[in-house]
Amino acid sequence: MRDRRIPGGASGRSGDCRDPMSRQYYLGEVLKGGTRALGMAGVENARYDAEELLGHVIGVSPKELLVHRDRALDEETVKRYFSLIERRGEHYPLQYLLQEWDFYNLSFTVKEGVLIPRPETELLVDIALQFLKRYHTDGPPARVLDLCSGSGCVGITVERNFPNCDVTAVEKSDQACAIIRGNMERNHTERFTLLQGDLFDGPEAFGIDGADLILANPPYLTKEEMESLQTEVGYEPSLALYGGEDGLIFYRAIAEQWSPVLRNDGLCAVEIGEQQGESVTSIFADFSDNIKVFKDYSGLPRVVVSGPSFFLTI
């Protein structure tokens, strides 16, 4: 009887993807098997995820898979692929399986211990770059602070896309700091400094007495939201998610302790949850008369800006 099993736990789901004489597996059928397995597990975008994982395993971009659909794969490669498919079927994040993810125009190492970069956070970078290009194209380098840096994606992206700035990242987590250092090397930063410590200790603890731009994507989930996380989000570090009982403790610290170090015409931009625009605006209103909420590309409130923003074309 012909063996219809695919190594890695996809038995009976994808049909036979092997040449029975050579015991080889063919890429096109393996991909179908992976897609079907993820679909049966209730994974959204099953085809996309299956392609990303197969491209990762065999070392080609997902776009190239169609060209290689008749390529023979050895049994060990197929086993490795379906072990990742099985893990993804348990709703373990795709980005952690790939251990890298694109953000803006760069690629970053992403592992457990840091928040997964999300496209809506790119709005924070757009705001930063527009501000820097307007006020700091000439003259001394702008001093940029990247608070709650995580993977370093925001600060590193700003540093790589605007030459006349010095970026200082502040991060508490040991795991995150190790990943930031790797991403600094990966993206060849030249004017990027990492400081490890607790945001709540204030800028004085880090020897920081002035800045032109403060950026932050702080933890902002409430206690209630933490108790009802989606399965995939639950794999991300609680340290990067939980913002206190009301989700606002980091915003208070940034407004009260960090925004006073901004120089004249300095700007502070913080990412927020979609329901937090009014609350975060109220917090910063005690320290600035110029506050605006910007919506992301899905039309949801996403970034609160304290400082000059009339020039922004977001």
Short mmCIF file of C-alpha atoms in Angstrom, two decimals:
data_model
loop_
_atom_site.label_atom_id
_atom_site.label_comp_id
_atom_site.label_asym_id
_atom_site.label_seq_id
_atom_site.Cartn_x
_atom_site.Cartn_y
_atom_site.Cartn_z
CA MET A 1 0.00 0.00 0.00
CA ARG A 2 1.32 3.40 -0.94
CA ASP A 3 2.45 5.49 2.04
CA ARG A 4 0.58 8.83 2.00
CA ARG A 5 2.19 10.27 5.11
CA ILE A 6 4.15 13.50 5.04
CA PRO A 7 6.83 13.79 7.72
CA GLY A 8 6.12 16.26 10.51
CA GLY A 9 2.55 15.37 11.40
CA ALA A 10 0.65 16.22 8.20
CA SER A 11 -0.41 12.62 7.63
CA GLY A 12 -3.25 12.21 5.18
CA ARG A 13 -3.76 15.93 4.65
CA SER A 14 -1.95 16.75 1.48
CA GLY A 15 -1.88 13.71 -0.72
CA ASP A 16 1.33 12.03 -1.84
CA CYS A 17 4.11 14.52 -2.54
CA ARG A 18 6.82 11.92 -3.14
CA ASP A 19 8.26 10.04 -6.04
CA PRO A 20 7.82 6.43 -4.77
CA MET A 21 10.99 5.29 -6.54
CA SER A 22 13.34 8.00 -5.29
CA ARG A 23 11.53 8.78 -2.01
CA GLN A 24 11.78 12.44 -2.90
CA TYR A 25 9.20 15.07 -2.12
CA TYR A 26 8.17 17.76 -4.57
CA LEU A 27 7.90 21.35 -3.49
CA GLY A 28 4.50 22.11 -5.02
CA GLU A 29 2.80 19.22 -3.23
CA VAL A 30 4.61 19.89 0.02
CA LEU A 31 3.37 23.49 -0.10
CA LYS A 32 -0.18 22.30 -0.69
CA GLY A 33 0.12 20.00 2.30
CA GLY A 34 1.38 22.81 4.52
CA THR A 35 -1.36 25.18 3.37
CA ARG A 36 -4.06 22.57 3.99
CA ALA A 37 -2.73 21.76 7.45
CA LEU A 38 -2.74 25.42 8.48
CA GLY A 39 -6.20 25.95 7.06
CA MET A 40 -7.53 23.00 9.04
CA ALA A 41 -5.92 24.48 12.16
CA GLY A 42 -7.82 27.73 11.65
CA VAL A 43 -4.81 29.86 10.75
CA GLU A 44 -5.70 33.00 8.82
CA ASN A 45 -3.74 33.53 5.60
CA ALA A 46 -2.77 29.86 5.59
CA ARG A 47 -1.27 29.99 2.10
CA TYR A 48 0.85 33.04 2.90
CA ASP A 49 2.19 31.51 6.10
CA ALA A 50 2.88 28.18 4.42
CA GLU A 51 4.86 29.95 1.69
CA GLU A 52 6.84 32.02 4.19
CA LEU A 53 7.80 28.94 6.18
CA LEU A 54 8.75 26.86 3.14
CA GLY A 55 10.83 29.70 1.71
CA HIS A 56 12.54 30.01 5.09
CA VAL A 57 13.35 26.30 5.24
CA ILE A 58 14.78 25.96 1.73
CA GLY A 59 16.40 29.41 1.55
CA VAL A 60 14.42 31.12 -1.21
CA SER A 61 12.00 34.02 -1.13
CA PRO A 62 8.31 33.03 -1.06
CA LYS A 63 7.90 34.69 -4.47
CA GLU A 64 10.36 32.21 -5.96
CA LEU A 65 8.47 29.11 -4.81
CA LEU A 66 6.32 28.92 -7.95
CA VAL A 67 9.44 28.69 -10.09
CA HIS A 68 10.69 25.80 -7.95
CA ARG A 69 7.41 23.89 -7.66
CA ASP A 70 8.94 20.75 -9.27
CA ARG A 71 12.05 20.90 -7.11
CA ALA A 72 12.73 17.70 -5.19
CA LEU A 73 13.07 18.02 -1.42
CA ASP A 74 14.75 15.49 0.83
CA GLU A 75 12.94 13.92 3.74
CA GLU A 76 14.80 15.89 6.42
CA THR A 77 13.84 19.18 4.77
CA VAL A 78 10.20 18.15 4.62
CA LYS A 79 10.26 17.04 8.25
CA ARG A 80 11.71 20.37 9.28
CA TYR A 81 9.06 22.21 7.29
CA PHE A 82 6.16 20.31 8.81
CA SER A 83 7.53 20.73 12.31
CA LEU A 84 7.21 24.49 11.71
CA ILE A 85 3.77 24.01 10.17
CA GLU A 86 2.68 22.08 13.25
CA ARG A 87 3.93 24.85 15.54
CA ARG A 88 2.22 27.51 13.43
CA GLY A 89 -0.95 25.43 13.58
CA GLU A 90 -0.81 25.91 17.35
CA HIS A 91 -0.95 29.66 16.61
CA TYR A 92 2.65 30.26 17.58
CA PRO A 93 3.59 33.54 15.83
CA LEU A 94 4.94 33.24 12.30
CA GLN A 95 7.53 35.94 13.01
CA TYR A 96 9.04 33.97 15.89
CA LEU A 97 9.28 30.88 13.69
CA LEU A 98 11.06 32.84 10.97
CA GLN A 99 13.09 34.72 13.61
CA GLU A 100 13.04 37.80 11.42
CA TRP A 101 10.54 40.29 10.08
CA ASP A 102 10.52 43.32 7.81
CA PHE A 103 9.67 46.74 9.20
CA TYR A 104 9.54 49.88 7.07
CA ASN A 105 12.45 49.35 4.63
CA LEU A 106 14.64 47.16 6.85
CA SER A 107 14.72 43.62 8.21
CA PHE A 108 15.01 42.79 11.91
CA THR A 109 15.75 39.77 14.03
CA VAL A 110 12.62 38.96 16.03
CA LYS A 111 12.50 36.33 18.77
CA GLU A 112 10.61 35.60 21.94
CA GLY A 113 11.37 38.40 24.35
CA VAL A 114 10.47 41.30 22.06
CA LEU A 115 7.26 42.63 20.64
CA ILE A 116 6.70 41.68 17.01
CA PRO A 117 7.02 44.77 14.74
CA ARG A 118 3.64 45.76 13.33
CA PRO A 119 2.86 47.83 10.24
CA GLU A 120 0.82 50.39 12.18
CA THR A 121 3.96 51.33 14.12
CA GLU A 122 5.51 52.55 10.87
CA LEU A 123 3.38 55.68 11.33
CA LEU A 124 5.66 56.56 14.24
CA VAL A 125 8.65 56.42 11.89
CA ASP A 126 6.89 58.51 9.24
CA ILE A 127 6.17 61.23 11.79
CA ALA A 128 9.75 61.14 13.08
CA LEU A 129 11.27 61.44 9.61
CA GLN A 130 9.01 64.32 8.58
CA PHE A 131 9.90 66.17 11.78
CA LEU A 132 13.63 65.58 11.38
CA LYS A 133 13.67 66.59 7.72
CA ARG A 134 11.88 69.84 8.51
CA TYR A 135 13.89 70.92 11.54
CA HIS A 136 17.21 69.09 11.51
CA THR A 137 18.44 68.59 7.95
CA ASP A 138 21.20 71.12 8.64
CA GLY A 139 23.11 71.95 11.78
CA PRO A 140 24.14 69.66 14.64
CA PRO A 141 22.74 66.12 14.67
CA ALA A 142 19.30 65.83 16.25
CA ARG A 143 19.16 63.93 19.54
CA VAL A 144 16.50 61.21 19.27
CA LEU A 145 15.31 59.03 22.17
CA ASP A 146 13.71 55.66 21.45
CA LEU A 147 12.00 54.64 24.69
CA CYS A 148 10.76 51.08 25.33
CA SER A 149 12.85 50.12 22.32
CA GLY A 150 11.98 46.39 22.15
CA SER A 151 13.60 45.00 19.01
CA GLY A 152 15.02 48.44 18.22
CA CYS A 153 12.99 48.63 15.01
CA VAL A 154 11.74 52.20 15.47
CA GLY A 155 15.01 53.82 16.51
CA ILE A 156 17.19 51.87 14.10
CA THR A 157 14.86 52.65 11.19
CA VAL A 158 14.98 56.36 11.99
CA GLU A 159 18.78 56.29 12.29
CA ARG A 160 19.20 54.44 9.00
CA ASN A 161 16.82 56.75 7.12
CA PHE A 162 17.98 60.13 8.44
CA PRO A 163 21.74 60.74 8.50
CA ASN A 164 21.79 63.85 10.70
CA CYS A 165 20.68 62.33 13.99
CA ASP A 166 22.02 60.44 17.00
CA VAL A 167 19.60 57.88 18.42
CA THR A 168 19.64 56.65 22.00
CA ALA A 169 17.50 53.61 22.81
CA VAL A 170 16.31 52.87 26.34
CA GLU A 171 15.26 49.30 27.14
CA LYS A 172 14.89 47.36 30.39
CA SER A 173 14.75 43.71 29.27
CA ASP A 174 17.94 41.64 29.04
CA GLN A 175 16.48 39.59 26.17
CA ALA A 176 15.41 42.68 24.27
CA CYS A 177 18.79 44.36 24.72
CA ALA A 178 20.54 41.32 23.26
CA ILE A 179 18.22 41.41 20.25
CA ILE A 180 18.70 45.16 19.81
CA ARG A 181 22.48 44.67 19.73
CA GLY A 182 22.05 42.04 17.04
CA ASN A 183 19.80 44.34 15.03
CA MET A 184 22.29 47.19 15.37
CA GLU A 185 24.90 44.96 13.77
CA ARG A 186 22.49 43.54 11.22
CA ASN A 187 21.51 47.00 10.00
CA HIS A 188 24.97 48.58 10.32
CA THR A 189 24.03 51.41 12.65
CA GLU A 190 26.57 54.20 13.06
CA ARG A 191 24.90 56.68 15.40
CA PHE A 192 22.84 54.44 17.65
CA THR A 193 23.44 53.94 21.39
CA LEU A 194 21.68 51.41 23.62
CA LEU A 195 21.15 52.16 27.31
CA GLN A 196 19.73 49.44 29.53
CA GLY A 197 17.56 50.46 32.43
CA ASP A 198 14.09 51.29 33.72
CA LEU A 199 12.14 54.07 32.02
CA PHE A 200 10.58 54.96 35.37
CA ASP A 201 13.98 55.99 36.74
CA GLY A 202 13.78 59.05 34.50
CA PRO A 203 16.30 60.60 32.10
CA GLU A 204 18.65 61.68 34.90
CA ALA A 205 19.43 58.03 35.64
CA PHE A 206 20.78 57.69 32.09
CA GLY A 207 22.66 60.98 32.02
CA ILE A 208 20.20 62.44 29.50
CA ASP A 209 19.56 66.16 29.84
CA GLY A 210 18.29 67.13 26.41
CA ALA A 211 16.54 65.76 23.32
CA ASP A 212 14.97 67.00 20.11
CA LEU A 213 12.66 64.05 19.52
CA ILE A 214 11.18 61.39 21.81
CA LEU A 215 9.64 58.28 20.28
CA ALA A 216 7.94 55.46 22.17
CA ASN A 217 5.78 52.44 21.54
CA PRO A 218 5.24 51.59 25.20
CA PRO A 219 3.24 48.75 26.73
CA TYR A 220 -0.37 49.94 26.76
CA LEU A 221 -2.70 47.01 27.38
CA THR A 222 -4.96 47.21 30.42
CA LYS A 223 -5.34 44.49 33.04
CA GLU A 224 -8.65 43.50 31.46
CA GLU A 225 -7.12 43.29 27.99
CA MET A 226 -4.25 41.15 29.27
CA GLU A 227 -6.77 38.62 30.55
CA SER A 228 -8.36 38.19 27.11
CA LEU A 229 -5.39 38.14 24.74
CA GLN A 230 -5.59 36.36 21.42
CA THR A 231 -3.56 33.15 21.43
CA GLU A 232 -0.80 34.54 19.22
CA VAL A 233 -0.38 37.75 21.20
CA GLY A 234 -0.11 35.65 24.35
CA TYR A 235 3.29 34.40 23.16
CA GLU A 236 4.68 37.94 23.20
CA PRO A 237 6.36 39.19 26.39
CA SER A 238 3.98 40.63 28.98
CA LEU A 239 6.68 43.17 29.81
CA ALA A 240 6.14 44.64 26.33
CA LEU A 241 2.34 44.54 26.55
CA TYR A 242 1.09 45.41 30.02
CA GLY A 243 0.69 49.10 30.73
CA GLY A 244 -0.72 48.87 34.25
CA GLU A 245 -4.31 48.45 35.34
CA ASP A 246 -5.53 51.28 33.11
CA GLY A 247 -2.86 50.84 30.42
CA LEU A 248 -1.51 54.36 30.95
CA ILE A 249 1.38 54.18 33.42
CA PHE A 250 4.07 54.48 30.75
CA TYR A 251 2.43 57.53 29.18
CA ARG A 252 2.37 59.27 32.55
CA ALA A 253 6.07 58.57 33.06
CA ILE A 254 6.97 59.76 29.56
CA ALA A 255 4.94 62.95 29.91
CA GLU A 256 6.00 63.78 33.47
CA GLN A 257 9.62 62.62 33.49
CA TRP A 258 10.85 62.56 29.90
CA SER A 259 9.04 65.27 27.93
CA PRO A 260 10.61 68.08 30.05
CA VAL A 261 14.02 67.27 28.52
CA LEU A 262 12.77 68.28 25.06
CA ARG A 263 14.46 71.36 23.64
CA ASN A 264 12.60 74.25 22.02
CA ASP A 265 10.45 72.99 19.13
CA GLY A 266 11.07 69.45 20.31
CA LEU A 267 8.51 66.75 19.61
CA CYS A 268 7.27 63.69 21.49
CA ALA A 269 5.38 60.99 19.58
CA VAL A 270 3.92 57.91 21.28
CA GLU A 271 1.98 55.00 19.87
CA ILE A 272 -1.36 54.31 21.56
CA GLY A 273 -4.11 51.72 21.61
CA GLU A 274 -7.07 52.59 19.43
CA GLN A 275 -9.25 53.52 22.44
CA GLN A 276 -6.62 55.63 24.22
CA GLY A 277 -6.52 58.85 22.21
CA GLU A 278 -8.51 60.94 24.67
CA SER A 279 -6.79 59.56 27.78
CA VAL A 280 -3.25 60.00 26.47
CA THR A 281 -4.04 63.46 25.10
CA SER A 282 -5.27 64.43 28.56
CA ILE A 283 -2.03 63.20 30.15
CA PHE A 284 0.17 65.23 27.81
CA ALA A 285 -2.10 68.30 28.04
CA ASP A 286 -0.56 69.08 31.42
CA PHE A 287 2.82 69.53 29.73
CA SER A 288 2.03 70.91 26.27
CA ASP A 289 -0.54 73.11 24.55
CA ASN A 290 0.13 71.55 21.17
CA ILE A 291 -1.21 67.99 21.00
CA LYS A 292 -2.67 66.04 18.11
CA VAL A 293 -3.83 62.47 17.52
CA PHE A 294 -2.89 60.85 14.21
CA LYS A 295 -4.73 57.90 12.71
CA ASP A 296 -3.00 54.89 11.20
CA TYR A 297 -3.55 53.61 7.67
CA SER A 298 -6.62 51.69 8.84
CA GLY A 299 -8.20 54.90 10.09
CA LEU A 300 -7.69 54.12 13.79
CA PRO A 301 -6.16 56.52 16.35
CA ARG A 302 -2.53 55.39 16.64
CA VAL A 303 -0.04 58.13 17.57
CA VAL A 304 -0.29 61.08 19.94
CA VAL A 305 2.09 63.92 19.09
CA SER A 306 3.05 66.56 21.62
CA GLY A 307 4.86 69.47 19.99
CA PRO A 308 4.85 71.13 16.55
CA SER A 309 2.83 69.06 14.10
CA PHE A 310 1.32 71.58 11.66
CA PHE A 311 3.74 70.45 8.93
CA LEU A 312 2.94 66.75 9.13
CA THR A 313 1.26 65.33 6.03
CA ILE A 314 0.25 61.98 7.51
#
